[in-house]
Coordinates of C-alpha atoms in Angstrom, one line a residue:
M691 CA -17.3 -53.3 7.3
S692 CA -19.6 -50.3 7.5
E693 CA -18.4 -46.8 6.6
S694 CA -18.5 -45.7 10.2
D695 CA -15.9 -48.5 11.1
T696 CA -13.3 -47.2 8.6
S697 CA -10.0 -46.8 10.3
Y698 CA -8.6 -43.4 9.3
T699 CA -4.9 -42.9 8.8
Y700 CA -2.7 -39.9 8.1
E701 CA -1.6 -41.6 4.9
G702 CA -5.2 -41.9 3.9
A703 CA -5.7 -38.2 4.4
G704 CA -2.8 -37.6 1.9
V705 CA 0.2 -37.2 4.1
S706 CA 3.1 -39.6 3.7
I707 CA 5.2 -40.1 6.8
A708 CA 7.4 -42.5 4.9
A709 CA 8.1 -39.9 2.1
G710 CA 9.0 -37.3 4.8
N711 CA 11.4 -39.7 6.5
A712 CA 13.0 -40.7 3.2
L713 CA 13.5 -37.0 2.4
V714 CA 15.3 -36.3 5.7
K715 CA 17.6 -39.3 5.0
A716 CA 18.3 -38.1 1.5
I717 CA 19.2 -34.5 2.4
G718 CA 21.4 -35.4 5.4
P719 CA 24.7 -35.5 3.5
L720 CA 23.8 -32.3 1.6
V721 CA 23.2 -30.5 4.9
R722 CA 26.3 -31.8 6.5
A723 CA 28.3 -30.4 3.6
T724 CA 27.3 -26.9 4.6
A725 CA 28.8 -27.2 8.1
R726 CA 31.0 -24.2 9.2
P727 CA 32.5 -22.9 12.4
G728 CA 29.7 -22.2 14.8
A729 CA 27.3 -24.9 13.4
D730 CA 27.6 -28.6 13.3
A731 CA 24.8 -28.9 10.7
E732 CA 23.1 -32.0 12.0
L733 CA 19.4 -32.3 11.5
G734 CA 16.7 -33.9 13.7
G735 CA 16.5 -31.9 16.9
F736 CA 13.6 -29.5 17.7
G737 CA 15.8 -26.6 17.0
A738 CA 19.4 -25.9 15.9
F739 CA 22.2 -24.2 17.9
F740 CA 24.7 -21.7 16.5
D741 CA 27.8 -20.4 18.4
P742 CA 28.8 -16.9 17.3
K743 CA 32.0 -17.1 19.3
A744 CA 33.1 -20.3 17.5
A745 CA 32.4 -18.3 14.3
G746 CA 35.1 -15.8 15.4
F747 CA 32.8 -12.9 16.6
K748 CA 33.6 -11.0 19.8
D749 CA 30.7 -8.5 20.1
P750 CA 28.4 -9.3 17.1
L751 CA 25.2 -7.6 16.1
L752 CA 22.8 -10.1 14.5
V753 CA 21.1 -9.3 11.2
A754 CA 18.2 -11.3 9.8
A755 CA 16.6 -11.5 6.3
N756 CA 13.9 -13.7 4.8
D757 CA 12.7 -14.0 1.2
G758 CA 11.1 -16.2 -1.4
V759 CA 11.8 -16.9 -5.1
G760 CA 8.6 -15.3 -6.4
T761 CA 6.9 -16.6 -9.6
K762 CA 10.2 -17.9 -10.9
L763 CA 9.1 -21.0 -9.0
K764 CA 6.1 -21.4 -11.4
L765 CA 8.6 -21.5 -14.3
A766 CA 10.7 -24.1 -12.4
I767 CA 7.6 -26.2 -11.8
D768 CA 6.2 -25.9 -15.4
H769 CA 9.6 -26.8 -16.9
D770 CA 11.0 -29.3 -14.4
R771 CA 13.9 -26.9 -13.4
H772 CA 14.0 -27.6 -9.7
D773 CA 17.8 -27.8 -9.3
T774 CA 18.7 -24.2 -9.0
V775 CA 15.8 -22.3 -7.4
G776 CA 17.3 -23.2 -4.1
I777 CA 20.4 -21.1 -5.1
D778 CA 18.0 -18.2 -5.9
L779 CA 16.4 -18.6 -2.5
V780 CA 19.7 -18.4 -0.6
A781 CA 21.0 -15.6 -2.8
M782 CA 17.9 -13.3 -2.2
C783 CA 18.6 -13.6 1.5
V784 CA 22.4 -13.5 1.8
N785 CA 22.8 -10.7 -0.7
D786 CA 20.4 -8.7 1.6
L787 CA 22.6 -9.4 4.6
I788 CA 25.9 -8.5 2.9
V789 CA 24.7 -5.0 2.0
Q790 CA 24.6 -4.3 5.8
G791 CA 28.1 -5.6 6.2
A792 CA 27.0 -8.9 7.8
E793 CA 28.5 -12.3 7.2
P794 CA 25.8 -14.9 6.6
L795 CA 26.0 -17.5 9.4
F796 CA 23.1 -19.9 9.1
F797 CA 20.0 -20.6 7.0
L798 CA 16.6 -22.2 7.4
D799 CA 14.2 -23.1 4.7
Y800 CA 10.5 -23.7 4.4
F801 CA 9.2 -26.0 1.6
A802 CA 5.5 -26.6 1.3
T803 CA 3.6 -28.7 -1.1
G804 CA 0.3 -30.7 -1.5
A805 CA 2.0 -34.0 -1.8
L806 CA 5.7 -34.8 -1.6
E807 CA 6.7 -35.9 -5.1
S808 CA 9.6 -38.3 -5.5
G809 CA 12.8 -36.4 -6.0
V810 CA 11.4 -32.8 -6.3
A811 CA 12.0 -31.7 -2.7
E812 CA 15.5 -33.3 -2.8
R813 CA 16.4 -31.4 -5.9
V814 CA 15.2 -28.1 -4.5
I815 CA 17.0 -28.7 -1.2
A816 CA 20.2 -29.7 -3.0
G817 CA 20.1 -26.3 -4.6
I818 CA 19.6 -24.6 -1.2
A819 CA 22.6 -26.5 0.1
E820 CA 24.7 -25.4 -2.9
G821 CA 23.7 -21.8 -2.3
C822 CA 24.6 -22.1 1.3
K823 CA 28.0 -23.5 0.3
Q824 CA 28.6 -20.6 -2.1
A825 CA 27.6 -18.1 0.7
G826 CA 29.6 -19.8 3.4
C827 CA 26.5 -20.3 5.7
A828 CA 25.3 -23.5 7.3
L829 CA 21.9 -25.0 6.5
I830 CA 20.9 -25.8 10.1
G831 CA 17.3 -26.6 9.7
G832 CA 14.1 -26.3 7.8
E833 CA 10.5 -27.3 7.5
T834 CA 9.0 -29.6 4.8
A835 CA 5.3 -29.3 5.0
E836 CA 3.0 -31.7 3.2
M837 CA -0.5 -30.0 3.0
P838 CA -3.1 -31.8 0.9
G839 CA -5.6 -29.5 -0.6
M840 CA -3.5 -26.3 -0.1
Y841 CA -1.6 -26.5 -3.4
A842 CA -2.4 -27.6 -6.9
A843 CA -0.8 -30.9 -8.0
G844 CA 2.9 -30.4 -8.5
D845 CA 3.0 -26.9 -7.0
Y846 CA 5.2 -26.0 -4.1
D847 CA 6.2 -22.9 -2.3
L848 CA 9.6 -21.9 -0.9
A849 CA 10.8 -19.4 1.7
G850 CA 14.2 -18.9 3.3
F851 CA 15.4 -17.3 6.5
C852 CA 19.0 -16.3 7.1
V853 CA 20.9 -14.8 10.1
G854 CA 24.2 -13.0 9.7
A855 CA 26.5 -11.1 12.1
V856 CA 28.7 -8.1 12.0
E857 CA 31.0 -6.8 14.7
R858 CA 29.6 -3.8 16.5
G859 CA 30.7 -0.6 14.8
E860 CA 31.5 -2.3 11.4
Q861 CA 27.9 -2.4 10.0
L862 CA 27.4 -0.5 6.8
T863 CA 25.0 2.3 7.6
G864 CA 25.7 4.6 4.6
E865 CA 26.7 7.5 6.8
K866 CA 30.2 7.7 5.2
I867 CA 28.7 8.1 1.7
A868 CA 29.2 11.6 0.3
P869 CA 28.9 13.5 -3.0
G870 CA 31.8 12.4 -5.2
H871 CA 31.6 8.7 -4.2
A872 CA 31.8 6.4 -7.1
L873 CA 29.1 3.9 -8.0
L874 CA 30.4 0.5 -9.1
G875 CA 28.1 -2.1 -10.5
L876 CA 28.7 -5.8 -10.4
A877 CA 27.3 -7.8 -13.3
S878 CA 24.2 -9.9 -12.7
S879 CA 23.9 -13.5 -13.9
G880 CA 20.5 -12.9 -15.5
V881 CA 17.1 -11.8 -14.4
H882 CA 17.9 -13.1 -10.8
S883 CA 14.6 -13.5 -9.0
N884 CA 12.6 -10.4 -9.8
G885 CA 10.2 -9.3 -12.5
F886 CA 9.0 -12.9 -13.3
S887 CA 5.4 -12.0 -13.2
L888 CA 6.1 -9.8 -16.2
V889 CA 8.3 -12.4 -17.8
R890 CA 5.6 -15.0 -17.5
R891 CA 2.9 -12.6 -18.8
L892 CA 5.1 -11.9 -21.8
A893 CA 5.7 -15.6 -22.4
E894 CA 2.0 -16.3 -22.4
D895 CA 0.9 -13.3 -24.5
K896 CA 3.7 -13.7 -27.0
G897 CA 3.6 -17.5 -27.2
W898 CA 7.2 -18.0 -26.4
K899 CA 8.6 -21.5 -27.0
L900 CA 10.6 -21.7 -23.8
D901 CA 12.1 -25.1 -24.5
R902 CA 13.7 -23.9 -27.8
P903 CA 17.0 -22.1 -28.2
A904 CA 16.7 -18.4 -27.4
L905 CA 16.4 -16.0 -30.3
F906 CA 19.5 -14.2 -29.1
D907 CA 21.5 -17.4 -28.3
A908 CA 21.3 -20.5 -30.5
E909 CA 23.4 -22.5 -28.0
R910 CA 21.0 -22.3 -25.1
L911 CA 17.3 -22.8 -24.4
L912 CA 15.3 -19.7 -23.5
V913 CA 14.0 -21.3 -20.3
D914 CA 17.6 -21.9 -19.1
H915 CA 18.5 -18.3 -19.7
L916 CA 15.5 -17.3 -17.6
M917 CA 16.2 -19.9 -14.8
E918 CA 19.9 -18.9 -14.5
P919 CA 20.4 -18.7 -10.7
T920 CA 21.0 -15.5 -8.9
R921 CA 24.6 -14.6 -8.4
I922 CA 25.8 -14.7 -4.7
Y923 CA 28.2 -11.9 -4.1
V924 CA 29.2 -12.8 -0.5
S925 CA 32.6 -14.3 -0.9
S926 CA 33.9 -11.6 -3.2
L927 CA 32.6 -8.6 -1.2
M928 CA 33.2 -9.8 2.4
P929 CA 37.0 -9.2 2.4
L930 CA 36.6 -5.7 1.0
I931 CA 33.9 -4.9 3.6
R932 CA 36.2 -6.1 6.4
D933 CA 39.0 -3.9 5.0
G934 CA 36.7 -0.8 5.2
L935 CA 36.9 -0.1 1.4
I936 CA 33.1 -0.1 0.8
D937 CA 30.8 2.6 2.3
G938 CA 27.5 1.3 1.0
L939 CA 25.9 -1.5 -1.0
A940 CA 22.5 -1.9 -2.8
H941 CA 21.2 -5.3 -3.8
I942 CA 19.3 -4.8 -7.0
T943 CA 16.0 -6.8 -6.5
G944 CA 12.3 -5.8 -6.9
G945 CA 12.2 -2.2 -7.9
G946 CA 15.3 -2.5 -10.1
L947 CA 18.2 0.0 -10.2
L948 CA 15.9 3.0 -9.7
E949 CA 14.3 2.0 -6.3
N950 CA 17.1 0.0 -4.7
I951 CA 20.1 2.3 -5.0
P952 CA 18.6 5.1 -2.9
R953 CA 17.9 2.6 -0.1
A954 CA 21.7 2.7 0.7
L955 CA 22.1 6.4 0.5
P956 CA 22.1 9.0 3.3
D957 CA 19.8 12.1 3.1
G958 CA 21.1 14.9 0.9
T959 CA 22.7 12.6 -1.7
R960 CA 21.5 11.3 -5.0
A961 CA 22.7 8.6 -7.3
K962 CA 23.3 9.3 -11.0
V963 CA 23.6 6.2 -13.1
H964 CA 24.8 6.4 -16.8
A965 CA 23.2 3.6 -18.8
D966 CA 25.9 3.8 -21.4
R967 CA 28.6 2.6 -19.0
W968 CA 27.8 -1.1 -19.3
P969 CA 26.2 -3.3 -22.0
L970 CA 22.5 -4.2 -21.5
P971 CA 22.6 -8.0 -21.6
R972 CA 21.0 -9.7 -24.6
L973 CA 18.4 -11.3 -22.4
M974 CA 17.3 -7.9 -21.0
A975 CA 17.3 -6.4 -24.5
F976 CA 15.1 -9.4 -25.7
L977 CA 12.6 -8.8 -22.8
Q978 CA 12.5 -5.1 -23.6
A979 CA 11.9 -5.6 -27.3
Q980 CA 9.3 -8.3 -26.7
G981 CA 7.3 -6.1 -24.2
N982 CA 8.0 -2.8 -25.9
I983 CA 9.2 -1.8 -22.4
E984 CA 10.1 1.9 -21.8
P985 CA 13.6 2.5 -20.5
A986 CA 12.3 3.9 -17.2
E987 CA 10.1 0.8 -16.7
L988 CA 13.1 -1.5 -17.5
A989 CA 15.1 0.3 -14.8
R990 CA 12.5 -0.1 -12.1
T991 CA 11.5 -3.7 -13.0
F992 CA 14.8 -5.6 -13.8
N993 CA 18.4 -5.4 -12.7
C994 CA 19.3 -4.5 -16.3
G995 CA 22.5 -6.5 -15.9
I996 CA 23.7 -5.1 -12.6
G997 CA 23.0 -7.2 -9.5
M998 CA 24.8 -5.2 -6.9
V999 CA 25.9 -1.6 -6.6
L1000 CA 28.7 -0.4 -4.5
M1001 CA 29.3 3.1 -3.1
V1002 CA 33.0 3.6 -2.8
A1003 CA 35.2 6.7 -2.1
E1004 CA 36.8 7.8 -5.4
R1005 CA 40.3 7.1 -4.1
H1006 CA 39.4 3.5 -3.4
A1007 CA 37.5 2.8 -6.7
E1008 CA 40.5 1.5 -8.6
T1009 CA 41.7 -0.9 -5.8
V1010 CA 38.1 -2.2 -5.3
T1011 CA 37.6 -2.7 -9.0
Q1012 CA 40.9 -4.6 -9.3
R1013 CA 40.3 -6.8 -6.2
L1014 CA 36.7 -7.7 -7.3
T1015 CA 37.9 -8.5 -10.9
D1016 CA 40.5 -10.8 -9.4
A1017 CA 37.7 -12.4 -7.3
G1018 CA 35.8 -13.2 -10.5
E1019 CA 33.3 -10.3 -10.6
T1020 CA 32.7 -8.1 -13.7
V1021 CA 32.8 -4.5 -12.5
F1022 CA 31.5 -1.4 -14.3
P1023 CA 31.9 2.2 -13.2
I1024 CA 28.2 3.0 -13.6
G1025 CA 27.9 6.4 -12.0
E1026 CA 28.5 8.7 -9.1
V1027 CA 26.9 10.2 -5.9
E1028 CA 25.8 13.8 -6.2
V1029 CA 24.2 16.4 -4.0
G1030 CA 20.4 16.3 -4.1
T1031 CA 17.2 14.9 -2.6
R1032 CA 17.7 11.2 -1.8
G1033 CA 17.0 9.2 -4.9
C1034 CA 18.3 8.0 -8.2
D1035 CA 18.4 9.1 -11.8
V1036 CA 19.2 6.7 -14.6
V1037 CA 20.1 8.6 -17.8
G1038 CA 20.7 7.5 -21.4
A1039 CA 21.0 8.9 -24.9
A1040 CA 18.7 8.2 -27.9
G1041 CA 19.2 4.7 -29.2
L1042 CA 20.3 3.4 -25.8
W1043 CA 17.9 0.8 -24.4
S1044 CA 15.9 1.2 -27.6
A1045 CA 15.0 4.8 -26.7
Q1046 CA 13.7 7.1 -29.5
S1047 CA 15.3 10.2 -27.8
D1048 CA 17.5 11.1 -24.8
W1049 CA 15.9 9.9 -21.6
S1050 CA 16.1 10.1 -17.9
A1051 CA 14.3 7.8 -15.3
E1052 CA 13.9 9.2 -11.8
H1053 CA 13.0 7.9 -8.4
D1054 CA 12.8 9.9 -5.2
H1055 CA 13.1 7.7 -2.1

């Protein structure tokens, strides 16, 4: 047969229909496990329906968020840690919805790779389903794209899209926040999903052995400390938001404490955060020491151990702290709201966060 008679197939071009079909079959049960009122969580149609009335809303405003996992994915790929990046993906989206007072309703994911590798996509999507379960939202659809030539062997990319709802008039706008409000910090579960380009640069330049126990924890591999999935704060915060006890929330992502806290504040108010009011986690201290990172840089790159910050009227601070502690959160009274230009100051004494002298990091929004 001459070359011109070659019968071309999609498979021959590098796209496996069979692998795609097998994936859909494998993830069906995972997806069904995320069903909730308003969504039946069946895959296979051209689109998915969601019924806000069945979810208990009368006059909802819809809120949408989308995000990725950043270069934490590269670490997952290089070290065969595919099982929890899906939780990170969901967390980055749903934690952004909750800060507006919205309950996450449904989630869609986008997974793209050069060639579907046996088991990898299933493991990633299993993590997404687990994150959705933790957040109480339904995984109602997604796209798995096999694109030969677009990605290096073994590489994949991940994006997530989440829609939430809040009853009209109950959204968190920050307008009730005033000088004197308390800032409460909820402990993070690790680096979450920000700052990994710096983490990976350090790993390369310092020759870290990621598959060995961490210097600060002989019980656990360094890579597992770094890959610890982002904490999802939805189930613990939602009841307090519904009870009107929280006036503002800041999800601490890219930009760290310094840049995220002011996003939740109204004009004329400024956050003051005291770095001595909670312990800097050992992982953060390790990153700081390895990179000789200045305190101000630490505060604008990493969450420094605080994954979510609440703005609460002083009279509610004790109740909120108690209820969140009962819900399994670790709560720290990290500061207060003051009069000033909208922004944030993180202050610490000499010796704190390895500083040579007293220090203050500032950000004007």
